[in-house]
PDB file of C-alpha atoms in Angstrom:
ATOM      1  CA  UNK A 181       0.000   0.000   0.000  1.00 93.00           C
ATOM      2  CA  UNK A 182       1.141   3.258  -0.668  1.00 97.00           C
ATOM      3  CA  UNK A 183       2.194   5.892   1.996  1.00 98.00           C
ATOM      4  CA  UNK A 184       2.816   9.261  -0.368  1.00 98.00           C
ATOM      5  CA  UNK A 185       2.290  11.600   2.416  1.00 98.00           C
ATOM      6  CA  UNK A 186       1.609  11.356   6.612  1.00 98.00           C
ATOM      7  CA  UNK A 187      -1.550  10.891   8.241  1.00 98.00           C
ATOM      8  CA  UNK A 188      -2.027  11.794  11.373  1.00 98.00           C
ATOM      9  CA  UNK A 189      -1.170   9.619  14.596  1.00 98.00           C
ATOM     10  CA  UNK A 190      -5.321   9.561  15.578  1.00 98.00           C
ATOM     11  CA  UNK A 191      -6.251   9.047  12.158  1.00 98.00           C
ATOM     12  CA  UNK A 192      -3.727   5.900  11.907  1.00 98.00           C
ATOM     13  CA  UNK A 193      -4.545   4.563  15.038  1.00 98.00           C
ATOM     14  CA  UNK A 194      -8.145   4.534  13.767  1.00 98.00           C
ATOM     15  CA  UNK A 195      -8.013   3.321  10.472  1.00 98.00           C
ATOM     16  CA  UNK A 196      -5.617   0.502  11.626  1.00 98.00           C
ATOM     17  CA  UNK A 197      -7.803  -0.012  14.858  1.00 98.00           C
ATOM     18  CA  UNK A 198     -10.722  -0.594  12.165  1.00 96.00           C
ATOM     19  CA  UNK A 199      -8.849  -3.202  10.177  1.00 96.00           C
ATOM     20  CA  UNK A 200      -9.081  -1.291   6.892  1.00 94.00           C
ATOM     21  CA  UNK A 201      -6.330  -1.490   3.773  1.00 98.00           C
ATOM     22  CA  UNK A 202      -6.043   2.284   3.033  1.00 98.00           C
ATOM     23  CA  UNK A 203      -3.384   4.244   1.544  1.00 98.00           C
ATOM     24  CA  UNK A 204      -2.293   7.710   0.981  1.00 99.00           C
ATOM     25  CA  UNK A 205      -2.033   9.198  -2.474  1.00 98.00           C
ATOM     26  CA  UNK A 206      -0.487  12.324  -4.177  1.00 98.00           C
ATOM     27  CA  UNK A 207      -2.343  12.541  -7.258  1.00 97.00           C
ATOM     28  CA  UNK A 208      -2.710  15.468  -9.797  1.00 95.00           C
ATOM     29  CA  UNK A 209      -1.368  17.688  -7.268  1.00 96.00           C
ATOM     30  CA  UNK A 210      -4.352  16.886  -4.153  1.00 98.00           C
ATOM     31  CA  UNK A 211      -4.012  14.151  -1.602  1.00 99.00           C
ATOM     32  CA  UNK A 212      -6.433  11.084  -0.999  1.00 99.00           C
ATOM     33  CA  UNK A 213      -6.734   8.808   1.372  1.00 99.00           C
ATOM     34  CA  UNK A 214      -7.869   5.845  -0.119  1.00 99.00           C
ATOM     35  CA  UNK A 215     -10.094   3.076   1.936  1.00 99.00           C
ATOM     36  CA  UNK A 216     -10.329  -0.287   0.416  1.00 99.00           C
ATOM     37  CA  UNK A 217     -13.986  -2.728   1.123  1.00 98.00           C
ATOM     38  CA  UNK A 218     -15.536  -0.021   2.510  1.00 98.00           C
ATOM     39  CA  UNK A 219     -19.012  -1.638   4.148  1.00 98.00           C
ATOM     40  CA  UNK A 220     -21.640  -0.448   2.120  1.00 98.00           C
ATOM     41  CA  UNK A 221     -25.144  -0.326   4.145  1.00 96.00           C
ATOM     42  CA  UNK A 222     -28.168  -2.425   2.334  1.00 95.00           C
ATOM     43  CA  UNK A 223     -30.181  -0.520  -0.449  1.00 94.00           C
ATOM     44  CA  UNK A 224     -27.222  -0.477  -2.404  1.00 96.00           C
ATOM     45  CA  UNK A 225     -26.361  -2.069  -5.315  1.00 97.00           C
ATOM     46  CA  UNK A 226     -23.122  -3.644  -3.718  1.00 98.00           C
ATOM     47  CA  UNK A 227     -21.962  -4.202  -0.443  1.00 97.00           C
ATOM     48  CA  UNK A 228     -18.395  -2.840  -0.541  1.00 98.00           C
ATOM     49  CA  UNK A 229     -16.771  -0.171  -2.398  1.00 98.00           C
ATOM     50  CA  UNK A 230     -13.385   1.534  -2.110  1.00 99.00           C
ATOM     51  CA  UNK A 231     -13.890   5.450  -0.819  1.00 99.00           C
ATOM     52  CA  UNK A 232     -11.451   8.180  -1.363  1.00 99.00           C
ATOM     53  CA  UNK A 233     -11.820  11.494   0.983  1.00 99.00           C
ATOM     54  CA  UNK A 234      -9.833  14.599  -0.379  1.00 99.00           C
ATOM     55  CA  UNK A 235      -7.156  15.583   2.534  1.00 98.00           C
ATOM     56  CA  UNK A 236      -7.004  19.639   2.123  1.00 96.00           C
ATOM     57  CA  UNK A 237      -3.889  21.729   2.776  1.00 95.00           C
ATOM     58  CA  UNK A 238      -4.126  22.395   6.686  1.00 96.00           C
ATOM     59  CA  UNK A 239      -5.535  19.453   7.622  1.00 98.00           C
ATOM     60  CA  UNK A 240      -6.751  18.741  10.403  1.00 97.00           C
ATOM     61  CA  UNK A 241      -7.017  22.536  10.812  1.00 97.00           C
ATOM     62  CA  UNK A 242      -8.733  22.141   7.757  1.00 96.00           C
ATOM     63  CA  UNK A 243     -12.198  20.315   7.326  1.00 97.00           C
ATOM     64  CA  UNK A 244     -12.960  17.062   5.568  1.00 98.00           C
ATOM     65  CA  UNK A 245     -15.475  17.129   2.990  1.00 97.00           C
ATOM     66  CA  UNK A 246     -17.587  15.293   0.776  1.00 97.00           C
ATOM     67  CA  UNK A 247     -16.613  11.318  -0.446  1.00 98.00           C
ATOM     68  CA  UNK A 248     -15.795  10.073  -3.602  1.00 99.00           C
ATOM     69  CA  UNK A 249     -16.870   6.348  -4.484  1.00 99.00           C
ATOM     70  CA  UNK A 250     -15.787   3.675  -6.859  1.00 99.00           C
ATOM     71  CA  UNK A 251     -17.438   1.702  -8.355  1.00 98.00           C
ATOM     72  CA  UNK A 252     -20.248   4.227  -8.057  1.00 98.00           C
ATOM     73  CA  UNK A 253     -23.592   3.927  -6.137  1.00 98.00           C
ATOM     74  CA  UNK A 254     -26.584   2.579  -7.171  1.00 97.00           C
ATOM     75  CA  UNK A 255     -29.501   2.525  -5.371  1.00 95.00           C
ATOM     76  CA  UNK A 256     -31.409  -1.303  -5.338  1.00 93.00           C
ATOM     77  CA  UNK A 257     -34.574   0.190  -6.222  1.00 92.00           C
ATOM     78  CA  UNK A 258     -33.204   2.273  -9.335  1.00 91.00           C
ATOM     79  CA  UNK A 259     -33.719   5.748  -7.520  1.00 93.00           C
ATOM     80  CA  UNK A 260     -31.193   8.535  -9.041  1.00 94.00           C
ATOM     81  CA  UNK A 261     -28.928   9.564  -6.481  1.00 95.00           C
ATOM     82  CA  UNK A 262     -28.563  13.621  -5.997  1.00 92.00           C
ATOM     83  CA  UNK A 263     -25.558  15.536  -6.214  1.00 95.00           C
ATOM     84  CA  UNK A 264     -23.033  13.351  -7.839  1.00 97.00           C
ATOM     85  CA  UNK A 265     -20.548  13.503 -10.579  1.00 97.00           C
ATOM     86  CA  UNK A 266     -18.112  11.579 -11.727  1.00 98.00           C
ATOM     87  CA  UNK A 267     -14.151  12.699 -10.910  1.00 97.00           C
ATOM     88  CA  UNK A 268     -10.981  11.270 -11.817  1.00 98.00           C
ATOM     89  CA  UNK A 269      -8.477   9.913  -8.936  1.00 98.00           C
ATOM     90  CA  UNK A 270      -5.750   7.988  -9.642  1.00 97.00           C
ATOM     91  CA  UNK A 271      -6.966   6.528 -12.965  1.00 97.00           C
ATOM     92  CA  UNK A 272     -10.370   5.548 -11.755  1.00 98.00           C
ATOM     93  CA  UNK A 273     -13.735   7.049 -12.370  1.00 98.00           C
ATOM     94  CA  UNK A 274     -14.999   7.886  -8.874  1.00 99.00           C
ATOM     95  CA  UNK A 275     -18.214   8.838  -7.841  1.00 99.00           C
ATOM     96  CA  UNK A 276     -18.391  12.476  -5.689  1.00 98.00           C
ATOM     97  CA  UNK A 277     -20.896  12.845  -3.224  1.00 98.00           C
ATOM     98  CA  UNK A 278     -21.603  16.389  -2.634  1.00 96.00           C
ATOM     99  CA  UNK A 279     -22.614  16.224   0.679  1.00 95.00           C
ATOM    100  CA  UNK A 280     -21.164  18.753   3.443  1.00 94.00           C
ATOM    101  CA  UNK A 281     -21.256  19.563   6.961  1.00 93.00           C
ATOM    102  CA  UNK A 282     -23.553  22.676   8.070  1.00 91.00           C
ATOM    103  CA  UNK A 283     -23.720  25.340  10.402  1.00 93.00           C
ATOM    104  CA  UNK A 284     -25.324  22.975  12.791  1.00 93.00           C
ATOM    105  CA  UNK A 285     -23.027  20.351  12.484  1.00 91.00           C
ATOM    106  CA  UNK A 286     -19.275  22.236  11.333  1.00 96.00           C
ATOM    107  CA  UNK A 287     -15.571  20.699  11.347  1.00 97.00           C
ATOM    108  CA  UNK A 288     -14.670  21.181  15.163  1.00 97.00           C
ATOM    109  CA  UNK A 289     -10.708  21.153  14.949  1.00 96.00           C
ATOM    110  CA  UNK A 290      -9.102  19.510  17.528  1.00 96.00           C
ATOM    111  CA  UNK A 291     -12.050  17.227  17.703  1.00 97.00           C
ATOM    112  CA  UNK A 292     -13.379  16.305  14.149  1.00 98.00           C
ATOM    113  CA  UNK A 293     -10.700  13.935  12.470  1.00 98.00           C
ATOM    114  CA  UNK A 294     -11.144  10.671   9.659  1.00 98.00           C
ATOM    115  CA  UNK A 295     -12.898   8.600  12.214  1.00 98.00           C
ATOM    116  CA  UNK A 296     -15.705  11.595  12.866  1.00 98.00           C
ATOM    117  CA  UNK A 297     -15.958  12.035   9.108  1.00 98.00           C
ATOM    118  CA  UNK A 298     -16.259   8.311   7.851  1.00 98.00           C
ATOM    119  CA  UNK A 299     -19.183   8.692  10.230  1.00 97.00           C
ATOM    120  CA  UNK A 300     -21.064  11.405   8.604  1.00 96.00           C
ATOM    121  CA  UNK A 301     -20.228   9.127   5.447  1.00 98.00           C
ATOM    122  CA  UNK A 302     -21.782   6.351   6.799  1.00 97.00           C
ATOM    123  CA  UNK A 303     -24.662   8.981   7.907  1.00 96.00           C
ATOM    124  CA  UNK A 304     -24.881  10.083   4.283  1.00 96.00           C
ATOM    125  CA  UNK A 305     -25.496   6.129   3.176  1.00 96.00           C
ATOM    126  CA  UNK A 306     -28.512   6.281   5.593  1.00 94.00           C
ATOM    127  CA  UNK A 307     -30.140   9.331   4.688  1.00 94.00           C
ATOM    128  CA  UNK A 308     -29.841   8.926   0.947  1.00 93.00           C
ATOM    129  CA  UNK A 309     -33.107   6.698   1.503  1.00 90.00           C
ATOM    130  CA  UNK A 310     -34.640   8.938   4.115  1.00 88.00           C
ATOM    131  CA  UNK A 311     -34.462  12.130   1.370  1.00 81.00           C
ATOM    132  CA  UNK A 312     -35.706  10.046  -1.290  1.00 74.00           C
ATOM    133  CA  UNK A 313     -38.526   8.734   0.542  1.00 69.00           C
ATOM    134  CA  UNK A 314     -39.360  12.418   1.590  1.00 51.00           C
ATOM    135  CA  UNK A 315     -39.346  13.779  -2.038  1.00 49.00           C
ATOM    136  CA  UNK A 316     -41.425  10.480  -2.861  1.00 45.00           C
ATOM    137  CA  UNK A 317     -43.981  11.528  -0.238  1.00 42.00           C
ATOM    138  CA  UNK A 318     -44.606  14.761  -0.483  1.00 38.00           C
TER     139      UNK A 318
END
């Protein structure tokens, strides 16, 4: 696995903690972390996918945002998913979420860190179906 730039300690301890195979990447001039089998929640087309998250000068000053998927979502029941397109990363076609964090719920530095974002990931999974079935409904 690739180590092209440092992580830090927390964000090590987590990933490793967690089992995953991730690397870090210098490509086209950003940084990715890169998370291999990443547990997709039912609903989805597959089960697993590999996730990239864009590491921004400053971090973890700086906030995480948005994730990038590949092979791209699909929903099971053939529902579009909002606010994706497609972006190159390291030769692959990846799928970016736009989904970000709001004035209710910022990037808390010396708090927020990989582990607090995969979460709002995994949140993001979740509500996916919860929008959908709003728009459906009303």
């Amino acid at each position: 696995m690739r180590k092209q730039f440092p992580l830090p300690e927390d964000d090590i301890i987590f990933l490793e903690s967690q089992g995953m195979e991730w690397e870090t990447v210098n490509n086209q001039g950003m940084h990715w972390v890169i998370l291999y089998n990443y547990p997709v929640p039912p609903g989805y087309q597959i089960d697993k996918t590999t996730v990239a998250i864009k590491i921004e000068t400053g971090y973890p000053r700086t906030g995480l945002d948005m994730a990038y998927f590949y092979p791209p979502l699909a929903r099971e029941d053939g529902q579009p998913i909002g606010a994706v397109v497609q972006q190159q990363i390291d030769g692959l076609s990846f799928q970016r979420w736009s989904r970000h964090r709001t004035v209710v719920n910022p990037w808390r530095e010396g708090v927020d860190d990989l582990s607090t974002h995969l979460s709002l990931v995994n949140f993001w999974f979740e509500q996916e179906f919860i929008k959908r079935a709003n728009a459906i409904t009303t």
